[in-house]
XYZ file of C-alpha atoms in Angstrom:
383
model
C 71.696 -17.869 -87.173
C 69.725 -20.572 -85.730
C 71.517 -20.549 -82.798
C 71.377 -17.143 -82.141
C 67.841 -17.128 -82.638
C 67.362 -19.538 -80.108
C 69.452 -17.730 -77.379
C 67.153 -14.632 -77.968
C 64.203 -16.603 -77.246
C 65.627 -17.831 -74.100
C 67.109 -15.003 -72.608
C 64.207 -12.567 -73.392
C 61.297 -14.207 -71.212
C 63.846 -14.273 -68.402
C 64.802 -10.881 -68.439
C 61.131 -9.783 -68.654
C 60.325 -11.982 -65.475
C 63.183 -10.313 -63.529
C 61.617 -7.231 -64.145
C 58.407 -7.905 -63.243
C 59.505 -9.258 -59.939
C 61.825 -6.255 -59.184
C 58.823 -3.903 -60.192
C 56.448 -5.878 -57.875
C 59.041 -6.009 -54.998
C 59.354 -2.248 -55.216
C 55.728 -1.452 -55.165
C 55.376 -3.696 -51.629
C 58.129 -2.072 -50.190
C 56.866 1.503 -51.231
C 53.754 0.395 -49.834
C 54.795 -0.518 -46.354
C 57.095 2.312 -46.235
C 53.787 4.643 -46.561
C 51.947 2.270 -44.086
C 54.802 2.934 -41.707
C 54.904 6.557 -41.976
C 50.887 6.919 -41.562
C 49.956 7.913 -37.685
C 47.955 5.350 -35.634
C 44.218 6.180 -34.836
C 43.938 7.163 -31.057
C 41.665 4.462 -29.259
C 38.301 5.607 -27.872
C 38.925 4.355 -24.263
C 42.205 4.079 -22.577
C 42.567 1.894 -19.338
C 44.901 3.326 -16.770
C 44.320 0.819 -13.847
C 40.967 1.057 -12.390
C 40.538 4.619 -14.304
C 39.178 5.194 -17.607
C 40.032 7.943 -19.799
C 38.354 9.335 -22.796
C 40.970 10.871 -25.129
C 40.135 14.287 -26.702
C 38.898 12.996 -30.051
C 37.086 9.965 -28.422
C 33.459 9.493 -30.107
C 32.339 8.593 -26.471
C 32.474 12.153 -25.282
C 29.633 12.841 -27.904
C 27.188 10.058 -26.402
C 27.886 9.967 -22.718
C 25.797 12.174 -20.210
C 27.484 13.314 -17.070
C 25.273 14.765 -14.088
C 25.689 15.650 -10.775
C 23.859 13.796 -7.416
C 22.349 15.527 -4.997
C 20.573 15.022 -1.455
C 16.821 15.414 -1.652
C 13.483 14.228 0.214
C 12.834 10.556 -0.368
C 9.563 8.456 -0.315
C 10.257 4.930 -1.511
C 7.059 3.087 -2.279
C 6.120 -0.432 -1.141
C 3.590 -2.738 -2.258
C 1.262 -4.620 -0.193
C -1.658 -7.301 -1.241
C -5.037 -6.068 -0.460
C -8.925 -6.933 -0.468
C -12.203 -4.707 -0.522
C -13.940 -5.286 2.553
C -17.687 -3.955 3.915
C -17.446 -1.612 7.053
C -18.078 -4.110 10.135
C -20.048 -1.144 11.554
C -22.396 -1.311 8.725
C -22.959 -4.889 8.180
C -25.634 -6.605 10.336
C -26.245 -10.497 10.225
C -29.717 -10.907 10.965
C -30.574 -13.769 13.421
C -34.167 -14.885 13.911
C -34.400 -14.576 17.843
C -36.540 -17.514 18.158
C -37.015 -20.967 16.256
C -39.885 -21.217 13.924
C -41.340 -21.408 10.406
C -40.664 -18.234 8.093
C -43.886 -17.461 6.666
C -43.022 -14.083 4.560
C -39.787 -13.035 2.962
C -40.505 -9.196 2.404
C -37.107 -8.549 1.062
C -34.763 -10.701 -1.373
C -31.163 -10.811 -2.317
C -30.147 -7.365 -3.762
C -33.101 -5.419 -2.304
C -32.469 -1.886 -0.798
C -33.525 -1.568 2.684
C -34.278 1.370 4.988
C -33.917 1.097 8.794
C -37.148 -0.088 10.585
C -38.517 -1.958 7.489
C -39.863 -5.445 7.866
C -37.106 -8.075 6.200
C -39.138 -11.198 7.151
C -42.005 -12.601 9.028
C -41.624 -15.876 11.416
C -44.471 -18.013 13.102
C -42.554 -18.803 16.451
C -44.646 -20.416 19.168
C -42.134 -19.262 21.823
C -42.889 -15.762 20.970
C -46.719 -16.216 20.871
C -46.410 -17.502 24.606
C -43.855 -14.898 25.530
C -46.556 -12.242 24.410
C -49.502 -13.941 26.030
C -47.423 -13.857 29.412
C -46.472 -10.350 29.003
C -50.351 -9.634 28.236
C -51.524 -11.691 31.264
C -48.990 -9.886 33.297
C -50.021 -6.357 32.315
C -53.393 -7.025 33.280
C -52.595 -8.537 36.663
C -50.600 -5.416 37.287
C -53.292 -3.054 36.346
C -56.072 -5.296 38.475
C -53.351 -4.905 41.414
C -53.009 -1.476 40.734
C -56.840 -0.928 41.204
C -57.096 -2.481 44.169
C -53.998 -0.868 45.641
C -55.844 2.543 45.118
C -59.073 1.358 46.621
C -57.688 -0.087 49.901
C -55.866 3.665 50.256
C -59.292 5.047 49.865
C -60.648 3.283 52.433
C -57.751 3.496 54.885
C -58.350 7.204 54.550
C -61.839 6.783 55.999
C -60.853 4.424 58.456
C -63.375 1.867 56.713
C -60.696 -1.164 56.112
C -58.162 -2.668 58.409
C -54.602 -2.085 57.993
C -53.464 -5.265 56.707
C -55.690 -5.163 53.939
C -54.021 -1.957 52.641
C -50.414 -3.936 53.231
C -51.671 -7.156 51.512
C -52.953 -4.906 48.347
C -49.252 -3.208 48.504
C -47.772 -6.397 48.389
C -49.610 -7.840 45.483
C -49.110 -4.631 43.500
C -45.413 -5.021 43.848
C -45.711 -8.616 43.117
C -47.671 -8.231 40.006
C -45.321 -5.418 38.875
C -42.451 -7.537 39.122
C -44.159 -10.260 37.063
C -44.801 -7.696 34.418
C -41.407 -6.521 34.083
C -40.142 -10.020 33.920
C -42.728 -11.010 31.215
C -41.917 -7.783 29.017
C -37.942 -8.643 29.530
C -38.923 -12.134 28.174
C -41.104 -10.724 25.307
C -38.161 -8.347 24.409
C -35.556 -11.092 24.463
C -38.032 -13.133 22.180
C -37.637 -10.227 19.647
C -40.583 -8.107 20.973
C -40.587 -4.421 20.867
C -37.480 -2.615 21.254
C -35.430 -5.617 20.193
C -35.852 -5.154 16.352
C -38.864 -6.974 15.839
C -42.788 -6.334 16.508
C -45.750 -8.766 16.791
C -48.013 -8.796 13.955
C -51.676 -10.653 13.408
C -51.919 -13.952 14.726
C -48.877 -13.766 17.243
C -46.211 -13.805 14.630
C -42.930 -11.724 14.639
C -41.912 -9.143 12.396
C -38.069 -8.599 12.255
C -36.884 -5.163 11.028
C -33.900 -4.239 9.763
C -31.785 -1.920 12.075
C -29.912 -0.202 9.527
C -30.270 0.950 6.030
C -28.520 -0.767 3.110
C -29.044 -3.336 0.615
C -29.442 -7.592 1.425
C -26.371 -8.742 0.434
C -26.937 -12.499 1.884
C -29.985 -14.542 2.175
C -29.985 -18.421 3.356
C -33.720 -19.235 3.659
C -36.876 -19.285 1.742
C -40.638 -18.909 2.616
C -42.034 -21.954 4.292
C -38.687 -23.108 5.797
C -38.175 -23.824 9.450
C -35.317 -22.239 11.051
C -34.065 -23.500 14.470
C -30.354 -22.359 14.420
C -29.936 -19.281 16.511
C -26.448 -18.798 15.534
C -26.756 -18.717 11.700
C -27.973 -15.558 10.076
C -30.983 -15.804 8.114
C -30.153 -12.648 6.087
C -27.366 -10.005 5.744
C -28.061 -6.447 5.341
C -25.157 -3.979 4.502
C -24.469 -0.628 3.950
C -21.786 -0.455 1.220
C -21.782 3.325 0.462
C -18.578 3.416 2.655
C -15.986 0.451 2.206
C -12.511 -0.254 3.338
C -9.662 -1.721 1.318
C -7.511 -3.742 3.806
C -3.890 -4.501 3.337
C -1.559 -6.683 5.457
C 1.749 -5.253 6.349
C 4.753 -7.397 7.254
C 6.518 -7.020 10.563
C 9.369 -5.239 8.811
C 7.298 -2.544 7.367
C 5.821 -1.452 10.743
C 7.994 1.703 11.104
C 6.775 2.763 7.786
C 3.246 2.549 8.484
C 1.066 5.823 9.935
C -2.582 7.350 9.913
C -2.696 9.462 7.149
C -0.173 7.763 4.921
C -0.805 8.214 1.047
C -1.774 5.099 -0.960
C -2.603 4.113 -4.294
C -4.764 1.287 -5.061
C -4.920 -0.827 -8.253
C -7.620 -3.173 -8.985
C -7.962 -5.490 -11.973
C -11.358 -4.193 -12.649
C -10.470 -0.543 -13.574
C -7.278 0.775 -15.353
C -6.542 3.868 -12.907
C -5.656 3.722 -9.657
C -7.539 4.849 -6.717
C -5.941 7.503 -4.463
C -6.699 6.994 -0.618
C -5.077 7.386 2.681
C -4.452 5.026 5.771
C -7.419 5.532 8.461
C -6.409 2.900 10.569
C -3.412 0.553 11.731
C -4.063 -2.257 13.935
C -2.697 -2.290 17.461
C -1.800 -6.326 17.248
C -0.496 -8.414 14.890
C -1.936 -11.596 13.523
C -0.377 -14.468 15.353
C -0.440 -16.988 12.484
C 0.432 -14.689 9.474
C 2.671 -12.166 11.598
C 1.227 -9.384 9.589
C -0.595 -6.031 10.841
C -3.974 -4.870 9.407
C -3.960 -1.461 7.711
C -7.191 -0.061 6.385
C -7.987 2.678 3.789
C -11.544 4.020 3.804
C -13.300 4.916 0.456
C -16.469 6.256 -0.577
C -18.527 3.877 -2.577
C -21.860 5.516 -3.346
C -21.461 4.337 -6.903
C -21.033 0.808 -5.929
C -17.851 0.324 -7.957
C -15.847 -1.443 -5.090
C -17.127 -5.173 -4.333
C -16.186 -6.587 -1.017
C -14.045 -9.426 -1.801
C -12.187 -7.907 -4.835
C -8.656 -8.272 -4.697
C -6.207 -5.256 -4.603
C -2.885 -4.226 -4.542
C -2.039 -0.995 -2.162
C 1.103 0.947 -2.976
C 2.296 2.984 0.046
C 4.977 5.766 0.404
C 7.210 5.366 3.455
C 8.161 7.968 5.799
C 10.179 10.951 3.941
C 13.751 11.082 4.668
C 16.579 12.856 3.030
C 18.659 10.614 0.465
C 20.210 10.187 -3.002
C 18.141 9.077 -5.988
C 20.052 8.214 -9.458
C 18.499 7.547 -12.834
C 18.209 3.656 -13.469
C 20.035 4.383 -16.609
C 22.978 5.597 -14.632
C 23.340 1.739 -12.965
C 25.294 -0.864 -14.596
C 25.104 -4.352 -13.506
C 28.358 -6.524 -13.565
C 27.489 -9.774 -12.288
C 25.747 -9.721 -8.813
C 26.839 -6.197 -8.151
C 25.444 -2.724 -9.186
C 28.003 0.136 -9.897
C 27.998 3.393 -11.900
C 30.915 5.407 -13.290
C 32.049 8.294 -11.424
C 33.758 11.153 -12.948
C 36.952 11.759 -10.831
C 38.568 14.424 -13.221
C 37.111 15.627 -16.368
C 36.381 12.914 -18.922
C 38.031 10.408 -16.203
C 35.788 7.954 -14.721
C 36.206 5.213 -12.144
C 33.453 2.288 -11.508
C 32.261 2.367 -8.143
C 30.169 -0.321 -6.659
C 26.514 0.831 -4.963
C 24.183 -0.365 -2.405
C 20.647 0.278 -3.999
C 17.409 0.809 -2.083
C 13.863 1.016 -3.581
C 13.202 1.677 -6.897
C 10.911 5.302 -7.358
C 9.549 5.319 -10.812
C 12.506 5.529 -13.429
C 15.016 6.212 -10.148
C 16.523 4.229 -7.676
C 17.444 5.140 -4.056
C 21.283 4.761 -3.402
C 21.933 4.050 -0.033
C 25.576 4.034 -0.192
C 28.409 4.520 -2.383
C 27.830 8.027 -3.645
C 27.737 11.258 -2.193
C 26.090 14.477 -2.886
C 27.892 16.514 -5.286
C 29.561 13.814 -7.354
C 29.188 13.685 -10.896
C 28.046 10.111 -12.576
C 27.406 8.774 -16.002
C 23.572 8.864 -16.514
C 23.372 7.776 -20.017
C 25.366 5.346 -22.323
C 27.375 4.208 -19.133
C 27.339 0.577 -20.785
C 29.770 1.718 -23.086
C 32.567 1.861 -20.549
C 31.530 -1.436 -19.192
C 34.122 -3.417 -21.329
């Protein structure tokens, strides 16, 4: 009895273990069989050489956007450094015509000036001498004229000798020549007709030749000025200014008078619209650049000479192809796009790009009008 019980206790666990093992093996076998019978999912992208194919159920078909390219008129922008400058024809550097002491400054820095207004008064000994010589020469001319007239009357009455008339004629001509010389000297010294006039005491009043504003002042009352090459004061009419840009030699074929330009300045958020009014005929020998000037009305005084600017000009219009920037995929140093060769079949193609125009870029080579390219989410094909 004891032996039988012992055998039952030994074989019963073994039988249960074998049954559990068999059941587990059957379950695993059934699972593998079901997995083998289930179909494999279709890939989203199939590579066929250099061709990329999207299967019918590919989720990429819902995200990619394909668009045809077409020829159109292209005006590529290019940017030039620029600066605001005063109009040279409306800026005068006033130099004292003679050395002397400045006795009065009628205008200070920033003052408005009308044409003909006195800017400053200078006490110049040479001017006083020139004025005196002109007055003396004029008096001698008047006397010589009266003597000539008297000799002519006497000659008509046969009272005076012929040689007296001839002598009076010679004296008059000499006096006229001396008066002309003295007046020319006075004019050169800053007299009437040369931007200046005499005032009380033989002093010289220098007047402004143009209307505008005093933009530079280099002297004070009481100072002695003896440099004939240094301007004492600068008067400028800034109601019209230039924005001058320097274009490189390679951009010369893109420049022309009337060319549209957008000017950006640090002081103002909105760009100014203008156009090229002048393209220099000569290149700067040092910088190898050409000067381009764009005139601007500045009656509100917003543009200050010396302000730095950035000029964006539009090149000459030409036919070309532009594509969205989103269509361009960078692959190392190369730029490429995916071209649809058949429905939902794409081929990567390397492109040569030109200038960027807003959110688009010009394609110089690699694409033809009518071809369809991926313009959105093309990066998903770039694996």
